[in-house]
Structures are given as C-alpha cells and as structure tokens.
XYZ file of N, CA and C in Angstrom:
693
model
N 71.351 101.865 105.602
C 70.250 102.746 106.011
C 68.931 102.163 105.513
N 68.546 102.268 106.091
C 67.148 101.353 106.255
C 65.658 102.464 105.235
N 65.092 101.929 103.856
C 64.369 102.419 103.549
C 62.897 103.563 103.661
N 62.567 102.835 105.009
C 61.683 103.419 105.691
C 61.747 104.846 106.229
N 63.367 104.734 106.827
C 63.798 105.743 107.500
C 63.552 107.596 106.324
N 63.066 108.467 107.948
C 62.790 110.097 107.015
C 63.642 110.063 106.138
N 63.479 110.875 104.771
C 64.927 111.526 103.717
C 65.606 112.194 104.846
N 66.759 112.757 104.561
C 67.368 113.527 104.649
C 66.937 115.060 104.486
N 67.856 115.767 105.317
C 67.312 117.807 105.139
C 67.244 118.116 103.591
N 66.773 118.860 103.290
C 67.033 118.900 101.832
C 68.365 119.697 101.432
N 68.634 119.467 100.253
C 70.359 119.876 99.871
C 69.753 121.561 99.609
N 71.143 122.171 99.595
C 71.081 123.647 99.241
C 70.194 123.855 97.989
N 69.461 125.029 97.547
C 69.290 125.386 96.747
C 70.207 125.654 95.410
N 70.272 125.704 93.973
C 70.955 125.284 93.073
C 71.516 126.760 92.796
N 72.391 126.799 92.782
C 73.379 128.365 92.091
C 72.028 128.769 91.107
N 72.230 130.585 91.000
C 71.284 131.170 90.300
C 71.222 130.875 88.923
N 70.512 130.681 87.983
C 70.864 130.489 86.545
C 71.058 129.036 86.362
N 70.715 128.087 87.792
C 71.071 126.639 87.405
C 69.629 125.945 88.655
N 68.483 125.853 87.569
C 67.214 125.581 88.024
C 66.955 123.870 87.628
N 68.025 123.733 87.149
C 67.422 121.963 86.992
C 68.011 121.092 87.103
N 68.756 122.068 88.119
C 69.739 120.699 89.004
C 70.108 120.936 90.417
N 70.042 119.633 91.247
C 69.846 120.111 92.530
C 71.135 119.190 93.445
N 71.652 119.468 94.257
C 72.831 118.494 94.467
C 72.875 117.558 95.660
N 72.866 116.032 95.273
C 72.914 115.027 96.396
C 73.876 114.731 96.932
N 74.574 116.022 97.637
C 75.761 115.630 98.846
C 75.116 114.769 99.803
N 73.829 114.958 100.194
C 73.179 114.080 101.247
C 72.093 113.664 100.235
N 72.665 112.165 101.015
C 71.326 111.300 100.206
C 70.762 110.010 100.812
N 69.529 109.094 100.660
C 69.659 107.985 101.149
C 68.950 106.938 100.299
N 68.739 105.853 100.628
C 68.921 104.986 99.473
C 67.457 104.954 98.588
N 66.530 105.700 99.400
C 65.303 105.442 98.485
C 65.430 106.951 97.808
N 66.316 107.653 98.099
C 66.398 109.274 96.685
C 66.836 108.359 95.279
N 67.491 107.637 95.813
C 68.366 106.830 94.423
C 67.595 106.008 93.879
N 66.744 105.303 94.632
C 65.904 104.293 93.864
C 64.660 104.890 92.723
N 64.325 106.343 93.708
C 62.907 107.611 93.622
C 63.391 107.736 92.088
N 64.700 108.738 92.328
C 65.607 108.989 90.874
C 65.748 108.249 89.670
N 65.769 106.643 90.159
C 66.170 105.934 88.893
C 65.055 105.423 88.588
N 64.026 105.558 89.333
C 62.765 105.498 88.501
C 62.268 106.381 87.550
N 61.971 107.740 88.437
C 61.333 108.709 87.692
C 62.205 109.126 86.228
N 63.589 109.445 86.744
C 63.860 109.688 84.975
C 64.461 108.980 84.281
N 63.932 107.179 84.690
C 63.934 106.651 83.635
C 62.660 106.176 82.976
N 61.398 106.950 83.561
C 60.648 106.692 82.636
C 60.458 108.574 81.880
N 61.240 109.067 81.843
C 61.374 110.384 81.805
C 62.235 109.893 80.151
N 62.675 109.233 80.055
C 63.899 108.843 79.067
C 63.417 107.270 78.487
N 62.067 107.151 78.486
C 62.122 105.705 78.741
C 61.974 104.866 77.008
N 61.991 106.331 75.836
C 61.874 105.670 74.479
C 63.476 105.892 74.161
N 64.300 106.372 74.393
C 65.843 105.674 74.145
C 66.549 104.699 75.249
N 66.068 104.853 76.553
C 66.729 103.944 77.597
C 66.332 102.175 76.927
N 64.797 102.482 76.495
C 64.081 100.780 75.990
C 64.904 100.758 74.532
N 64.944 101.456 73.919
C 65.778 100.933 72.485
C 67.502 100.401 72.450
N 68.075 101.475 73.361
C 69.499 100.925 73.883
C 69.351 99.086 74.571
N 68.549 98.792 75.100
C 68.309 97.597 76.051
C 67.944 96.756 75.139
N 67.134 97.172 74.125
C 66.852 95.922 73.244
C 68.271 95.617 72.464
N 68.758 96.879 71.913
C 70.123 96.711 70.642
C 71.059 96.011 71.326
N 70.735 96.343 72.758
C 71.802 95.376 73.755
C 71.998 93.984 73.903
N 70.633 93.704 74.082
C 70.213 92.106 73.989
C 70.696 91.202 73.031
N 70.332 92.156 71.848
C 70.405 91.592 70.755
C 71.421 91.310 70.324
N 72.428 91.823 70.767
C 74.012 91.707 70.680
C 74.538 90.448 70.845
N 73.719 90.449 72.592
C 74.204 89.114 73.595
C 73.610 87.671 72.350
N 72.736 88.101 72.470
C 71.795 86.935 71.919
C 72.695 86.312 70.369
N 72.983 87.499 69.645
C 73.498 87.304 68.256
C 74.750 86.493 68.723
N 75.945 87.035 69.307
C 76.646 86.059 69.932
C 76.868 84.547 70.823
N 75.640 84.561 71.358
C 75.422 83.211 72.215
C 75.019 82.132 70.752
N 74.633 82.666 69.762
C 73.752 81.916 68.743
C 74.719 81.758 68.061
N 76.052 82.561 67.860
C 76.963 81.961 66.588
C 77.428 80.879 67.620
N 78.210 81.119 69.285
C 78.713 80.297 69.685
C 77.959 78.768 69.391
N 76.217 78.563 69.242
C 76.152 77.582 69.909
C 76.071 76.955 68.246
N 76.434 78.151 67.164
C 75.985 77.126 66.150
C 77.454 76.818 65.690
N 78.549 76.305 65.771
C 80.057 75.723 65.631
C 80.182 74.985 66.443
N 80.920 74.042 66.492
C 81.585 72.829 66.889
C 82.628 73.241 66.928
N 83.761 73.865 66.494
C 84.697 74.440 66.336
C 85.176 74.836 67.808
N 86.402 74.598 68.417
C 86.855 75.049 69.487
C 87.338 76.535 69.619
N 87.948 76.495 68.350
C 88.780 77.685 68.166
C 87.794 78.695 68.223
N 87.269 78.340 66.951
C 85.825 79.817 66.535
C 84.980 79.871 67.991
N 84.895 79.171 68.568
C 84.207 79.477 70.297
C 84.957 80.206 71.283
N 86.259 79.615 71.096
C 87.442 80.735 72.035
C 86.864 82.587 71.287
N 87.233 82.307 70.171
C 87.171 83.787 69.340
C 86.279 84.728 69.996
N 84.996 83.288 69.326
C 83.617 84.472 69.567
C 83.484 84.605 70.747
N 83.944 84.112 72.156
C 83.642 84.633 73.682
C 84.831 85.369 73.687
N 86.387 85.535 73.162
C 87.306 86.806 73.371
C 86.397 87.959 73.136
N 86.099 87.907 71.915
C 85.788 89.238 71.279
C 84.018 89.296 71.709
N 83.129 88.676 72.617
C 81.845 89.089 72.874
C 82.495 89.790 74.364
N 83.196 88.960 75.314
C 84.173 89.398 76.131
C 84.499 91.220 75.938
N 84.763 91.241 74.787
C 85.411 93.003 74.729
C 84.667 93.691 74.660
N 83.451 93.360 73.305
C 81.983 94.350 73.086
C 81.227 93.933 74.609
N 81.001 92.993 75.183
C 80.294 93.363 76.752
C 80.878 94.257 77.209
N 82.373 94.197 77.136
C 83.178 95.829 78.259
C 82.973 97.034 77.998
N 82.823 97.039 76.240
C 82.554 98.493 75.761
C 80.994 98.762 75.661
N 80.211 97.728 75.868
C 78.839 98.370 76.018
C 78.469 98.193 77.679
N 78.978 97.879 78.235
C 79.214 98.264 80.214
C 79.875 99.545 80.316
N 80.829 100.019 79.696
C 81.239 101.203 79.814
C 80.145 102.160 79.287
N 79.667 101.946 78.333
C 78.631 102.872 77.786
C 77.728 102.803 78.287
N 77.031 102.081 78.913
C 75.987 102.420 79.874
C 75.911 102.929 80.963
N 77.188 103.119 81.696
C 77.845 103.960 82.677
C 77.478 105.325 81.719
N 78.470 105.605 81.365
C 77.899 106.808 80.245
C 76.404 107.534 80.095
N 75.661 106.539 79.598
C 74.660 106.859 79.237
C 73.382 107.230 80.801
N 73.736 106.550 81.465
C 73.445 106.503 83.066
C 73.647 108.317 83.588
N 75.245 108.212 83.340
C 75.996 109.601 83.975
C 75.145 110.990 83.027
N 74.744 110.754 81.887
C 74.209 111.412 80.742
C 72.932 112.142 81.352
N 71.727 111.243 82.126
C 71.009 111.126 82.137
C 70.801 111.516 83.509
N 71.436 111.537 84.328
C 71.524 112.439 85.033
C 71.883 113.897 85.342
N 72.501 114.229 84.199
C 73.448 115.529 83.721
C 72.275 115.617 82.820
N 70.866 115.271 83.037
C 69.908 116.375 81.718
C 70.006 115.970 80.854
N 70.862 115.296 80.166
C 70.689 115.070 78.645
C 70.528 113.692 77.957
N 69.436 113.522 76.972
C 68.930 112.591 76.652
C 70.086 112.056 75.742
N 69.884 111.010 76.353
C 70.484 109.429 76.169
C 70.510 108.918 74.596
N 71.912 108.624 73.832
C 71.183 108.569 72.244
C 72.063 106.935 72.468
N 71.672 106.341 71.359
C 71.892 104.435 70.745
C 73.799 104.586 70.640
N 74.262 106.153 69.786
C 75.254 106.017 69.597
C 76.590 105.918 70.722
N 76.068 106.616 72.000
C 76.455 106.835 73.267
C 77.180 105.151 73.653
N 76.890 104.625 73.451
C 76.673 102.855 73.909
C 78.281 102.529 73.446
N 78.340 103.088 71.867
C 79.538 102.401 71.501
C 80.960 103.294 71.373
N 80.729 104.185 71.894
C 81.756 105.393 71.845
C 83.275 104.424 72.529
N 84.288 104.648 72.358
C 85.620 103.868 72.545
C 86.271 104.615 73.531
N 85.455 105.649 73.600
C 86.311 107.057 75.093
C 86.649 105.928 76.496
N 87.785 106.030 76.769
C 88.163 105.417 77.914
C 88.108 103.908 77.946
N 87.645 103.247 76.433
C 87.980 102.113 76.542
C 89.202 101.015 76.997
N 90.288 101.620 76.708
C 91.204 100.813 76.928
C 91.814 100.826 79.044
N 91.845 102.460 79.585
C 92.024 102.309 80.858
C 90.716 101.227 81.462
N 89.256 100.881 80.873
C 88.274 100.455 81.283
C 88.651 98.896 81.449
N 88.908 98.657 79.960
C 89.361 97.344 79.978
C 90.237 96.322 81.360
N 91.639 97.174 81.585
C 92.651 96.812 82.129
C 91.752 97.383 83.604
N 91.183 98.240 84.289
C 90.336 98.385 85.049
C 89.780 97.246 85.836
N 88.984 96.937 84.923
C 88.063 95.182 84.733
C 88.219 94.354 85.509
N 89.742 94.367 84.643
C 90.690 93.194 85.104
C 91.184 93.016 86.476
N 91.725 94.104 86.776
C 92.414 94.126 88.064
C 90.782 94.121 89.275
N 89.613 94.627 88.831
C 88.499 94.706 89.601
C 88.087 93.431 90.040
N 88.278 92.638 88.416
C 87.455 91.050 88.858
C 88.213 90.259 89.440
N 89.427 90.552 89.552
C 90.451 89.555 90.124
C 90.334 89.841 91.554
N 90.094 90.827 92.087
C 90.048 91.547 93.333
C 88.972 91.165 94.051
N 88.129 91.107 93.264
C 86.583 90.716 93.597
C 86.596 89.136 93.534
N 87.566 88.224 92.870
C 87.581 87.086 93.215
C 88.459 86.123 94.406
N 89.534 86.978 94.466
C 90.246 87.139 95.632
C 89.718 86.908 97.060
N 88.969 88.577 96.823
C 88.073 88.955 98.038
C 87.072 87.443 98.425
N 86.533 86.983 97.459
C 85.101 86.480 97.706
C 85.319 85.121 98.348
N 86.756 84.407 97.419
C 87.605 83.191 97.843
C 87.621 83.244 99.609
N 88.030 84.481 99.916
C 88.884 84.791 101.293
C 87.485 84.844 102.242
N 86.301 84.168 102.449
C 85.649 83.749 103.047
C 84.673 84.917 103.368
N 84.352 85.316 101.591
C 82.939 86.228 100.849
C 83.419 87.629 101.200
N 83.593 87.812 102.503
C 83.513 89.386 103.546
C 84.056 90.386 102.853
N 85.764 89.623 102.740
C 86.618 90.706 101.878
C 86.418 91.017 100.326
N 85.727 89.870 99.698
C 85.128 90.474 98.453
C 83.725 91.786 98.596
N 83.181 91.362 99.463
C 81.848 92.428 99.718
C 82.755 93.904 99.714
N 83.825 93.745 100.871
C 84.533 94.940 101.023
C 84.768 95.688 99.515
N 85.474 94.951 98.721
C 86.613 95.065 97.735
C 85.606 95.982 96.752
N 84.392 95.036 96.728
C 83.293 95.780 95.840
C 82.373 96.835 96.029
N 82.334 96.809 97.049
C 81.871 98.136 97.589
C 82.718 99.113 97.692
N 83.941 99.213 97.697
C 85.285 99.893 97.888
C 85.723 100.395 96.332
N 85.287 99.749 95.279
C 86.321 100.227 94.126
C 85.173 99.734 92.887
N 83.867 99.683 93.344
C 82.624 99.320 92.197
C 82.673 100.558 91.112
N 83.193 102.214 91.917
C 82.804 102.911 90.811
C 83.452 103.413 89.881
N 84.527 102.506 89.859
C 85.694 102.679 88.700
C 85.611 103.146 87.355
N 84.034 102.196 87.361
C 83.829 102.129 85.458
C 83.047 104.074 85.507
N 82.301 104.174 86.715
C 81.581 105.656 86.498
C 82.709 106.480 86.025
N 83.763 106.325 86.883
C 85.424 107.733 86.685
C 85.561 107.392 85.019
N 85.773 106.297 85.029
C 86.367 106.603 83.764
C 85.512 106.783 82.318
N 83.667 106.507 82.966
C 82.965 106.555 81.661
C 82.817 108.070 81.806
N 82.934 108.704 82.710
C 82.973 110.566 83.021
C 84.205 111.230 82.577
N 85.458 110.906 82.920
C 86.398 111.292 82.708
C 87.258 110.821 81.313
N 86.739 109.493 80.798
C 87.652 109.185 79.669
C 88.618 108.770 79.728
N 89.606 108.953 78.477
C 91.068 108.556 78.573
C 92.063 109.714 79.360
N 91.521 110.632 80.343
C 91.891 111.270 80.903
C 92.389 111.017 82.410
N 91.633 109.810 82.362
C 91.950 108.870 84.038
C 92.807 107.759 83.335
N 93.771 107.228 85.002
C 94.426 105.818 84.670
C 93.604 104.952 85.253
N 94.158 104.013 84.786
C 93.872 102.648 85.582
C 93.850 102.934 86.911
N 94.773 102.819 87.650
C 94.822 103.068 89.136
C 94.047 104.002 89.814
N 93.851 105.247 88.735
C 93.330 106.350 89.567
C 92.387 106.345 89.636
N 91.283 105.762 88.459
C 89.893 105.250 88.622
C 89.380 104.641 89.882
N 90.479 103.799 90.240
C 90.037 102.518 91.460
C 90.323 103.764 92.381
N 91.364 104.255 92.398
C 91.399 105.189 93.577
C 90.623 106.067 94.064
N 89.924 106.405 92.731
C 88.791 107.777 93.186
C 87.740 107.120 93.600
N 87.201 105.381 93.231
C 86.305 105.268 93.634
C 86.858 104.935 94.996
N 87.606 104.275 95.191
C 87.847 103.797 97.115
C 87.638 105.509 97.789
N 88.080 106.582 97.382
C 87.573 107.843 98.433
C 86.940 108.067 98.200
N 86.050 107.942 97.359
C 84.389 108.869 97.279
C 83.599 107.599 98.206
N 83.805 106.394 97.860
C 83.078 105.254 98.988
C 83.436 105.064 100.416
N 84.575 105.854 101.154
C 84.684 105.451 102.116
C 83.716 106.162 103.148
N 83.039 105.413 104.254
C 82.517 105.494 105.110
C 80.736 105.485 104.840
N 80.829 104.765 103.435
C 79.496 104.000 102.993
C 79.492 103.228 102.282
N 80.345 102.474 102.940
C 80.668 101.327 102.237
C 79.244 99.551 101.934
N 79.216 99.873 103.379
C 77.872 98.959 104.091
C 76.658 99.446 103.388
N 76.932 100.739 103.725
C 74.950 101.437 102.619
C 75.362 101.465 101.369
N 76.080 101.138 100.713
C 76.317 101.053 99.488
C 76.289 99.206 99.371
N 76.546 98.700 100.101
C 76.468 96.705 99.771
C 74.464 97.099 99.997
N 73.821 97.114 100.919
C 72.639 97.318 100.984
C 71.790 97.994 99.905
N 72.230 98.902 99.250
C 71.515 99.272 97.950
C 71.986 98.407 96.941
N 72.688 97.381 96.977
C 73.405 96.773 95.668
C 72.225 95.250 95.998
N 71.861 95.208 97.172
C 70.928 93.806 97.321
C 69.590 94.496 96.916
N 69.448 95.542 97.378
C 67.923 96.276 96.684
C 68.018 95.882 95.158
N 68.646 96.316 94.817
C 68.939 96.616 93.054
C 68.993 95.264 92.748
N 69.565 94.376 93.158
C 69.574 93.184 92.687
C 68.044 92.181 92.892
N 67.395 93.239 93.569
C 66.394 91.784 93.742
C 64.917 92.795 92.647
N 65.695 94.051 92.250
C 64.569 94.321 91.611
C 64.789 94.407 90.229
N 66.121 93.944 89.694
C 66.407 93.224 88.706
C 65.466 91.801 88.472
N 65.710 91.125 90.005
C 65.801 89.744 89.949
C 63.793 89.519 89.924
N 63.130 90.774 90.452
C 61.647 90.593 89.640
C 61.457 91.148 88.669
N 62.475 91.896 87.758
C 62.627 91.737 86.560
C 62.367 90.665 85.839
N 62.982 90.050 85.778
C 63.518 88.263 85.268
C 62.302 87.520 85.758
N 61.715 87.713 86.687
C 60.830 86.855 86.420
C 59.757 87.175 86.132
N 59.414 88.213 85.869
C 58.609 89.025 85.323
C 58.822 88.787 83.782
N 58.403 86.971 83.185
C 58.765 86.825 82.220
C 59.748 87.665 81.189
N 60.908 87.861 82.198
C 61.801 88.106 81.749
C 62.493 89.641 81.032
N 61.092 89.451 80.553
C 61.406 90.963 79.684
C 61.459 92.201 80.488
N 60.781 92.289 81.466
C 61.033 92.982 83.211
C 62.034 93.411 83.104
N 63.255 92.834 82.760
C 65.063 93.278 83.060
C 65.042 94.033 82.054
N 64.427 94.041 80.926
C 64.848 95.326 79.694
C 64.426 96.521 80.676
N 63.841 96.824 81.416
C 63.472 98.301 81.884
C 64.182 98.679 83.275
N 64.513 97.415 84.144
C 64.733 97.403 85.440
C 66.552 97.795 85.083
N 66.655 96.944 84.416
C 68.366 97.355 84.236
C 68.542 99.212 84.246
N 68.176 99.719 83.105
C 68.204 100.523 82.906
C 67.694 101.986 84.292
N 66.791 101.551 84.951
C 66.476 102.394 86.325
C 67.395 101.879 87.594
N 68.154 100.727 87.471
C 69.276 100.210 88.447
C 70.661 101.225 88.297
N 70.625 101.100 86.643
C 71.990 101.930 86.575
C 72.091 103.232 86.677
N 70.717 103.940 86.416
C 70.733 105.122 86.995
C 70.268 105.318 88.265
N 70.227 104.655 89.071
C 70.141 104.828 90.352
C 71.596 105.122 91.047
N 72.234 103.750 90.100
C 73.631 104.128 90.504
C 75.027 105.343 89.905
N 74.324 105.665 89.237
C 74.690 107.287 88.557
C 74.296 108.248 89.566
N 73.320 108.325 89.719
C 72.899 108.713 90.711
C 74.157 108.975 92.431
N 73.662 107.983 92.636
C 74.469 107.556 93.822
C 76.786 107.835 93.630
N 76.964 107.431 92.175
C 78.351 108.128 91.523
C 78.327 109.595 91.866
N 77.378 110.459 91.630
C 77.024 111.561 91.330
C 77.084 112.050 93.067
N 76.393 112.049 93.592
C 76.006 111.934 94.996
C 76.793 111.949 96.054
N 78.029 111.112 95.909
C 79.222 110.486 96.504
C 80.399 111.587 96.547
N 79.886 111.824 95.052
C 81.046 112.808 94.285
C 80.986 114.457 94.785
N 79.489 114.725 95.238
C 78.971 116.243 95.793
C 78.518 116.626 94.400
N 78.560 115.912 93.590
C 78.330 116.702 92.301
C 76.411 116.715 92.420
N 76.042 118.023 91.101
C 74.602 118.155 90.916
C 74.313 117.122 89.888
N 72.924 116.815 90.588
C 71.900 116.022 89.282
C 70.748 116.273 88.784
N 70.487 116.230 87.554
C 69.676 116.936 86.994
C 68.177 116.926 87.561
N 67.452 117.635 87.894
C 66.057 117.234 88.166
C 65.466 116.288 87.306
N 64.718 115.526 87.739
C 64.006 114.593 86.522
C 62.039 115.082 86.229
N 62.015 115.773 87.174
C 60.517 116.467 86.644
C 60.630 117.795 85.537
C-alpha cells in the first residue's frame, strides 16, 4: 500500500473507561510509521539510554574479540555475544510491545530471561528458513519472512507460555493476506534506518528504536489488539 494513499475509516471508538487506547484492526503503513515516531519521542529519555547500554554491549564484545589471538577465546566470545544479542532482541520486542501498551519503557526490561529459551530455538528454525528461502532464488525467503517475522513479538508478549512452533504459527495467521504490505514497510524501515547510519551514524541510536515500534505497532494491529494513544 502505497504511502500517499487516504488513511483508512477510523477504528471504533475505545470501550468506556478505556480513553487511551484506540484499536488498529485497520491500518496502513504510514499509521505505523506516524506511531513509531510520535511515541518514540514521547519515550525518547529511556528508548535513547536502552540504545546506548545496547551499543555498548556490541562494542564491549567486538573489542575483547579483536583484542586475542586466541581461536578458542573468539569462538567463546561470538557463542556467548551470539546469546546476549538474542536476549537483548527479545527485549526490545518487549520493550516496543510495552510502549505501545502505555507504559514506559525501563533499562531493566532489556534483560528479563521471560521466554528466552522458546526465543532462542525460535531463531533458529527462523534463520534457517530465511536462508533456505533466500538460497531458493530470494522470492521464497521474502515469503518466509514476511510469513513468520513476528515470532519474536508472540513470544516477547506471551513468554514461556508459547512454544516454539506456536510462535511461528501465530505469526504465519495474523500475516496472512499482508504479506506483500508487510515486505513494503520492512524496505521503508530499512532505508530509514539506513539514513540513520549515515547520518554519521549515531542516527541509528534513535531510528532503531521508532522502527521497532512501528513494528509493535503493526504486531499489535495484525493481532486486532488496542494501542495506546501516544498524545
């Protein structure tokens, strides 16, 4: 769906007693982009502190790797930077889903272990799928990822209360039959990451953070569920 194009009718009015949240059963891709702007600058002194502690993570790790010679201690430190990337990807799902549900976003949110392990094994079966797909001449990876991207949302919402399988499953039915407007908002998002980055760089500390709630957003949306107003 093409940016330009009118919004959509507006959604129902919000059950009585529930004024600050409004629900995106219908939506189109610039509500999501509108959304992950406005309340992330609505949120924007814990969304910027999470992004830095984040960095700093990456960075602390790339710096032990590059200071050893050591083969072994390099396997280690990319296993185990490998695991803390999964559990702080899961937590930013989290913190995303948070932040749309009204409630401000805290540092500790990031490292919570809820649903870590179905997330993990998740991952796995996602990236393999997605490499599969992409091998098989790009198309069927586009499919694959657009089909089962919102795995990590189920289970950073639901916890150790979802499986493996059922994660992928809930996202393949909440995505079907937007599948295509969902690859099209994923090239938006990516290229306003990508003037992030060059936006000497530091651009991506803020852009990340309004990408992923766009796509909370859009989790949210898919799902019929309400999202919080951000004014």
């Amino acid at each position: 769906m093409s940016l330009e194009q009118p919004p959509p009718p507006p959604p129902p009015p919000p059950e009585p007693g529930d004024s600050r949240s409004r629900s995106p059963a219908n939506f189109a891709l610039g509500d999501a982009l509108s959304y992950g702007w406005n309340s992330y600058w609505k949120n924007v002194g814990p969304m910027l502190l999470i992004a830095v502690v984040v960095f700093a993570i990456q960075i602390v790790f790339s710096a032990l790797g590059d200071a050893t010679d050591s083969v072994a201690v390099q396997v280690i430190l990319q296993l185990v930077g490998a695991l803390v990337s999964l559990l702080i990807t899961l937590g930013w799902f989290r913190v995303a889903l948070e932040v749309t549900n009204g409630v401000k976003p805290e540092l500790g949110d990031v490292f919570k272990a809820i649903g870590y392990g179905p997330f993990i094994l998740a991952s796995i079966l996602f990236y393999l799928g997605a490499l599969i797909g992409f091998i098989l001449l790009i198309v069927p990876g586009i499919i694959f990822v657009a089909t089962f991207g919102f795995y990590g949302f189920v289970i950073a919402q639901r916890g150790d209360d979802v499986g493996v399988l059922e994660s992928l499953q809930r996202s393949q039915e909440i995505t079907r039959g937007h599948r295509w407007q969902l690859f099209g908002m994923a090239i938006v998002l990516f290229l306003v990451n990508l003037v992030g980055l060059i936006a000497c760089i530091v651009g991506v500390v803020f852009t990340l953070g309004i990408t992923l709630i766009a796509w909370a957003y859009l989790y949210r949306a898919l799902s019929g569920e309400r999202v919080a107003a951000w004014q």
